Amino acid sequence: MMKIKYSIPILLLIMLGCKKENSESKTVFPVNMYLEKAEIISDTKVYTKGGQLNDLQKTTELMWIYTRYFSLEQNLENVGQQYLSLISKDSVTFFNMHSPYVIQRTGDRLIMTSAIQFIASKPMLPDQLYHHVARYQNIKSEGDTEISRDVRLAYGNGFSELKIPAFAYVTSSRIEGPVSGLNRRGGLVINEFNEEVLKRIGERDTIIVKTYSLTVKAR
């Protein structure tokens, strides 16, 4: 009979791997997770073609109806409320979404992609700044059609606690042409802010952004 010899480091790795598998196999789904807190990672910043803008009055004017997204750390209304439910290790639903998201795990990073598709005609989607604010996206082009899915992000090694990156944003672009006007978009995105979008800012564009880290825990 052939004897297999293991070194101590290899044995430790095997034991740790088995321990993790046993821990995950014992998890009873669904796992409901509740919002513990919202922390500021980077405070409100305003960017124009000329760089960062330090004008409080201008910032307030541009934020318009989206102001509420820039004060999550002060809004305690949702703290303690259910934020998401892990249906399985590969699927999750959020408190405000009935459709599940598929989880793709890489190390401690969870990329969660919605099962719902959004379909739009490309001529209806000019290259506006708000299309590029999220770092992780799922967008496919088929002829004159663009198909996209909502992508959300979280970090964690198990099923007891997750750190969720989020950012509040407003994009403001003045459009010139047959139909001119101000195109303003904003909201709260469960994703990482894509700093590459700052390279796309034009002469008539403004971006406001504030980044957060949300902590959710299982109960």
Tab-separated table of C-alpha atoms in Angstrom:
chain	number	residue	atom	x	y	z
A	1	MET	CA	0.000	0.000	0.000
A	2	MET	CA	1.321	3.422	-0.966
A	3	LYS	CA	1.854	5.792	1.937
A	4	ILE	CA	1.247	9.497	1.438
A	5	LYS	CA	3.255	11.880	3.558
A	6	TYR	CA	2.149	15.433	4.255
A	7	SER	CA	4.234	18.233	5.638
A	8	ILE	CA	2.823	20.207	8.586
A	9	PRO	CA	2.051	23.367	6.488
A	10	ILE	CA	0.108	21.297	3.941
A	11	LEU	CA	-1.833	19.536	6.693
A	12	LEU	CA	-2.763	22.901	8.201
A	13	LEU	CA	-4.061	24.139	4.840
A	14	ILE	CA	-6.129	20.987	4.404
A	15	MET	CA	-7.565	21.308	7.908
A	16	LEU	CA	-8.433	24.984	7.403
A	17	GLY	CA	-10.084	24.198	4.080
A	18	CYS	CA	-12.175	21.430	5.659
A	19	LYS	CA	-13.144	23.723	8.543
A	20	LYS	CA	-14.368	26.414	6.124
A	21	GLU	CA	-16.364	23.863	4.083
A	22	ASN	CA	-17.937	22.421	7.247
A	23	SER	CA	-18.845	25.919	8.469
A	24	GLU	CA	-20.500	26.818	5.155
A	25	SER	CA	-22.287	23.456	4.913
A	26	LYS	CA	-23.842	24.018	8.355
A	27	THR	CA	-25.264	27.417	7.383
A	28	VAL	CA	-29.058	27.385	7.312
A	29	PHE	CA	-30.508	29.521	4.529
A	30	PRO	CA	-32.029	32.009	4.159
A	31	VAL	CA	-29.669	34.209	6.162
A	32	ASN	CA	-31.282	37.581	6.899
A	33	MET	CA	-28.852	40.461	7.351
A	34	TYR	CA	-29.637	43.793	9.006
A	35	LEU	CA	-28.122	47.241	8.606
A	36	GLU	CA	-25.800	48.078	11.507
A	37	LYS	CA	-24.280	51.391	10.400
A	38	ALA	CA	-23.228	53.628	7.515
A	39	GLU	CA	-19.731	55.104	7.639
A	40	ILE	CA	-18.273	57.882	5.501
A	41	ILE	CA	-15.259	56.801	3.457
A	42	SER	CA	-14.859	60.012	1.470
A	43	ASP	CA	-16.865	63.188	2.139
A	44	THR	CA	-18.736	65.128	-0.542
A	45	LYS	CA	-16.556	66.213	-3.462
A	46	VAL	CA	-17.467	68.218	-6.548
A	47	TYR	CA	-15.615	67.852	-9.841
A	48	THR	CA	-15.696	69.923	-13.019
A	49	LYS	CA	-13.518	69.999	-16.119
A	50	GLY	CA	-11.116	72.272	-14.241
A	51	GLY	CA	-10.756	69.898	-11.281
A	52	GLN	CA	-12.256	69.787	-7.790
A	53	LEU	CA	-14.633	72.626	-6.913
A	54	ASN	CA	-14.842	74.169	-3.435
A	55	ASP	CA	-18.073	76.156	-3.602
A	56	LEU	CA	-20.617	75.160	-0.944
A	57	GLN	CA	-23.452	77.231	-2.420
A	58	LYS	CA	-22.901	75.830	-5.905
A	59	THR	CA	-22.715	72.309	-4.483
A	60	THR	CA	-26.032	72.733	-2.650
A	61	GLU	CA	-27.722	74.023	-5.806
A	62	LEU	CA	-26.474	71.114	-7.896
A	63	MET	CA	-27.473	68.448	-5.364
A	64	TRP	CA	-31.102	69.550	-5.718
A	65	ILE	CA	-33.555	66.762	-4.756
A	66	TYR	CA	-30.755	64.230	-4.212
A	67	THR	CA	-29.556	65.797	-0.938
A	68	ARG	CA	-31.001	62.965	1.177
A	69	TYR	CA	-28.534	60.471	-0.311
A	70	PHE	CA	-25.616	62.510	1.020
A	71	SER	CA	-26.511	62.117	4.707
A	72	LEU	CA	-26.782	58.354	5.229
A	73	GLU	CA	-24.567	58.505	8.316
A	74	GLN	CA	-27.144	60.797	9.976
A	75	ASN	CA	-30.231	58.872	8.909
A	76	LEU	CA	-30.867	56.257	11.587
A	77	GLU	CA	-34.307	55.329	10.263
A	78	ASN	CA	-33.087	52.205	8.450
A	79	VAL	CA	-30.566	51.062	11.080
A	80	GLY	CA	-31.709	47.730	12.496
A	81	GLN	CA	-33.926	47.042	9.482
A	82	GLN	CA	-33.466	44.018	7.232
A	83	TYR	CA	-31.209	44.954	4.331
A	84	LEU	CA	-30.769	41.706	2.409
A	85	SER	CA	-31.457	37.991	2.545
A	86	LEU	CA	-28.971	35.356	1.400
A	87	ILE	CA	-31.228	32.719	-0.164
A	88	SER	CA	-28.213	30.473	-0.750
A	89	LYS	CA	-24.461	30.919	-1.062
A	90	ASP	CA	-25.084	31.812	-4.720
A	91	SER	CA	-28.210	33.979	-4.514
A	92	VAL	CA	-29.412	37.071	-2.626
A	93	THR	CA	-32.418	39.384	-2.505
A	94	PHE	CA	-32.457	42.978	-1.244
A	95	PHE	CA	-35.111	44.595	0.946
A	96	ASN	CA	-36.365	46.793	-1.906
A	97	MET	CA	-36.020	44.232	-4.723
A	98	HIS	CA	-38.114	41.080	-5.177
A	99	SER	CA	-35.960	39.648	-7.954
A	100	PRO	CA	-32.872	37.653	-6.873
A	101	TYR	CA	-29.275	38.571	-7.629
A	102	VAL	CA	-26.743	35.908	-8.625
A	103	ILE	CA	-23.566	35.954	-6.506
A	104	GLN	CA	-20.127	35.548	-8.034
A	105	ARG	CA	-17.540	35.230	-5.262
A	106	THR	CA	-13.839	35.987	-5.787
A	107	GLY	CA	-11.914	35.788	-2.527
A	108	ASP	CA	-13.785	38.051	-0.114
A	109	ARG	CA	-15.501	40.026	-2.893
A	110	LEU	CA	-19.112	39.278	-3.836
A	111	ILE	CA	-20.327	40.617	-7.177
A	112	MET	CA	-24.129	40.394	-7.213
A	113	THR	CA	-25.860	40.631	-10.592
A	114	SER	CA	-29.603	41.091	-11.027
A	115	ALA	CA	-31.636	38.547	-12.962
A	116	ILE	CA	-33.642	41.415	-14.500
A	117	GLN	CA	-32.498	42.863	-17.827
A	118	PHE	CA	-32.951	46.486	-18.889
A	119	ILE	CA	-33.164	46.923	-22.645
A	120	ALA	CA	-32.811	50.291	-24.384
A	121	SER	CA	-32.158	51.588	-27.864
A	122	LYS	CA	-28.678	53.090	-28.221
A	123	PRO	CA	-29.922	56.345	-29.788
A	124	MET	CA	-31.926	56.834	-26.573
A	125	LEU	CA	-28.751	56.497	-24.493
A	126	PRO	CA	-26.347	59.353	-25.245
A	127	ASP	CA	-22.912	59.018	-23.650
A	128	GLN	CA	-23.848	60.750	-20.410
A	129	LEU	CA	-21.715	60.705	-17.269
A	130	TYR	CA	-24.195	58.761	-15.141
A	131	HIS	CA	-23.668	55.688	-17.365
A	132	HIS	CA	-20.111	55.368	-16.072
A	133	VAL	CA	-20.235	56.196	-12.344
A	134	ALA	CA	-20.274	52.556	-11.116
A	135	ARG	CA	-17.042	50.568	-11.209
A	136	TYR	CA	-18.650	47.147	-11.712
A	137	GLN	CA	-21.220	46.892	-14.501
A	138	ASN	CA	-22.916	44.291	-16.681
A	139	ILE	CA	-23.665	45.864	-20.057
A	140	LYS	CA	-23.872	44.141	-23.442
A	141	SER	CA	-24.491	45.603	-26.885
A	142	GLU	CA	-26.508	43.808	-29.546
A	143	GLY	CA	-26.814	45.884	-32.703
A	144	ASP	CA	-28.682	49.074	-31.837
A	145	THR	CA	-29.756	47.672	-28.482
A	146	GLU	CA	-28.021	47.876	-25.123
A	147	ILE	CA	-28.800	45.235	-22.486
A	148	SER	CA	-27.804	45.924	-18.884
A	149	ARG	CA	-28.249	44.334	-15.453
A	150	ASP	CA	-27.921	46.000	-12.066
A	151	VAL	CA	-24.679	45.036	-10.308
A	152	ARG	CA	-24.104	45.379	-6.561
A	153	LEU	CA	-21.045	44.696	-4.449
A	154	ALA	CA	-20.133	43.396	-0.992
A	155	TYR	CA	-17.093	42.132	0.892
A	156	GLY	CA	-16.962	39.321	3.442
A	157	ASN	CA	-15.590	35.841	4.032
A	158	GLY	CA	-18.655	34.219	5.538
A	159	PHE	CA	-22.356	34.648	6.129
A	160	SER	CA	-22.357	36.596	9.394
A	161	GLU	CA	-21.178	40.077	8.345
A	162	LEU	CA	-20.713	41.959	5.082
A	163	LYS	CA	-19.194	45.330	4.222
A	164	ILE	CA	-21.052	46.992	1.371
A	165	PRO	CA	-19.513	49.876	-0.604
A	166	ALA	CA	-21.953	52.570	-1.687
A	167	PHE	CA	-21.851	56.096	-3.053
A	168	ALA	CA	-24.206	59.017	-3.426
A	169	TYR	CA	-23.819	60.946	-6.656
A	170	VAL	CA	-25.194	63.683	-8.871
A	171	THR	CA	-24.173	64.265	-12.478
A	172	SER	CA	-25.107	67.503	-14.187
A	173	SER	CA	-24.588	67.996	-17.929
A	174	ARG	CA	-25.756	70.912	-20.049
A	175	ILE	CA	-26.824	69.657	-23.461
A	176	GLU	CA	-26.644	71.935	-26.486
A	177	GLY	CA	-28.461	71.231	-29.743
A	178	PRO	CA	-31.995	71.095	-31.178
A	179	VAL	CA	-33.229	70.141	-27.714
A	180	SER	CA	-30.997	71.912	-25.212
A	181	GLY	CA	-31.246	71.835	-21.451
A	182	LEU	CA	-29.778	70.501	-18.221
A	183	ASN	CA	-29.584	66.729	-17.806
A	184	ARG	CA	-29.261	65.950	-14.103
A	185	ARG	CA	-29.153	62.447	-12.590
A	186	GLY	CA	-28.409	61.204	-9.102
A	187	GLY	CA	-29.031	58.614	-6.432
A	188	LEU	CA	-27.419	56.018	-4.201
A	189	VAL	CA	-25.494	53.166	-5.833
A	190	ILE	CA	-24.500	49.906	-4.092
A	191	ASN	CA	-21.165	49.675	-5.855
A	192	GLU	CA	-17.738	51.296	-5.892
A	193	PHE	CA	-17.356	54.714	-7.488
A	194	ASN	CA	-15.545	54.558	-10.817
A	195	GLU	CA	-12.931	57.320	-10.658
A	196	GLU	CA	-12.226	56.828	-14.373
A	197	VAL	CA	-15.450	58.739	-15.041
A	198	LEU	CA	-13.661	61.930	-13.930
A	199	LYS	CA	-11.640	61.741	-17.151
A	200	ARG	CA	-14.884	62.035	-19.136
A	201	ILE	CA	-15.965	65.361	-17.630
A	202	GLY	CA	-16.648	67.949	-20.315
A	203	GLU	CA	-16.774	71.749	-20.219
A	204	ARG	CA	-20.467	71.738	-19.245
A	205	ASP	CA	-20.348	68.797	-16.825
A	206	THR	CA	-20.274	68.469	-13.034
A	207	ILE	CA	-20.023	65.401	-10.792
A	208	ILE	CA	-20.765	65.311	-7.052
A	209	VAL	CA	-19.878	62.166	-5.105
A	210	LYS	CA	-19.708	60.923	-1.510
A	211	THR	CA	-18.610	57.368	-0.667
A	212	TYR	CA	-19.775	55.102	2.163
A	213	SER	CA	-19.273	51.692	3.702
A	214	LEU	CA	-22.409	49.963	4.973
A	215	THR	CA	-22.154	47.184	7.559
A	216	VAL	CA	-24.805	44.452	7.598
A	217	LYS	CA	-24.929	41.549	10.064
A	218	ALA	CA	-26.903	38.328	10.344
A	219	ARG	CA	-29.333	37.784	13.219
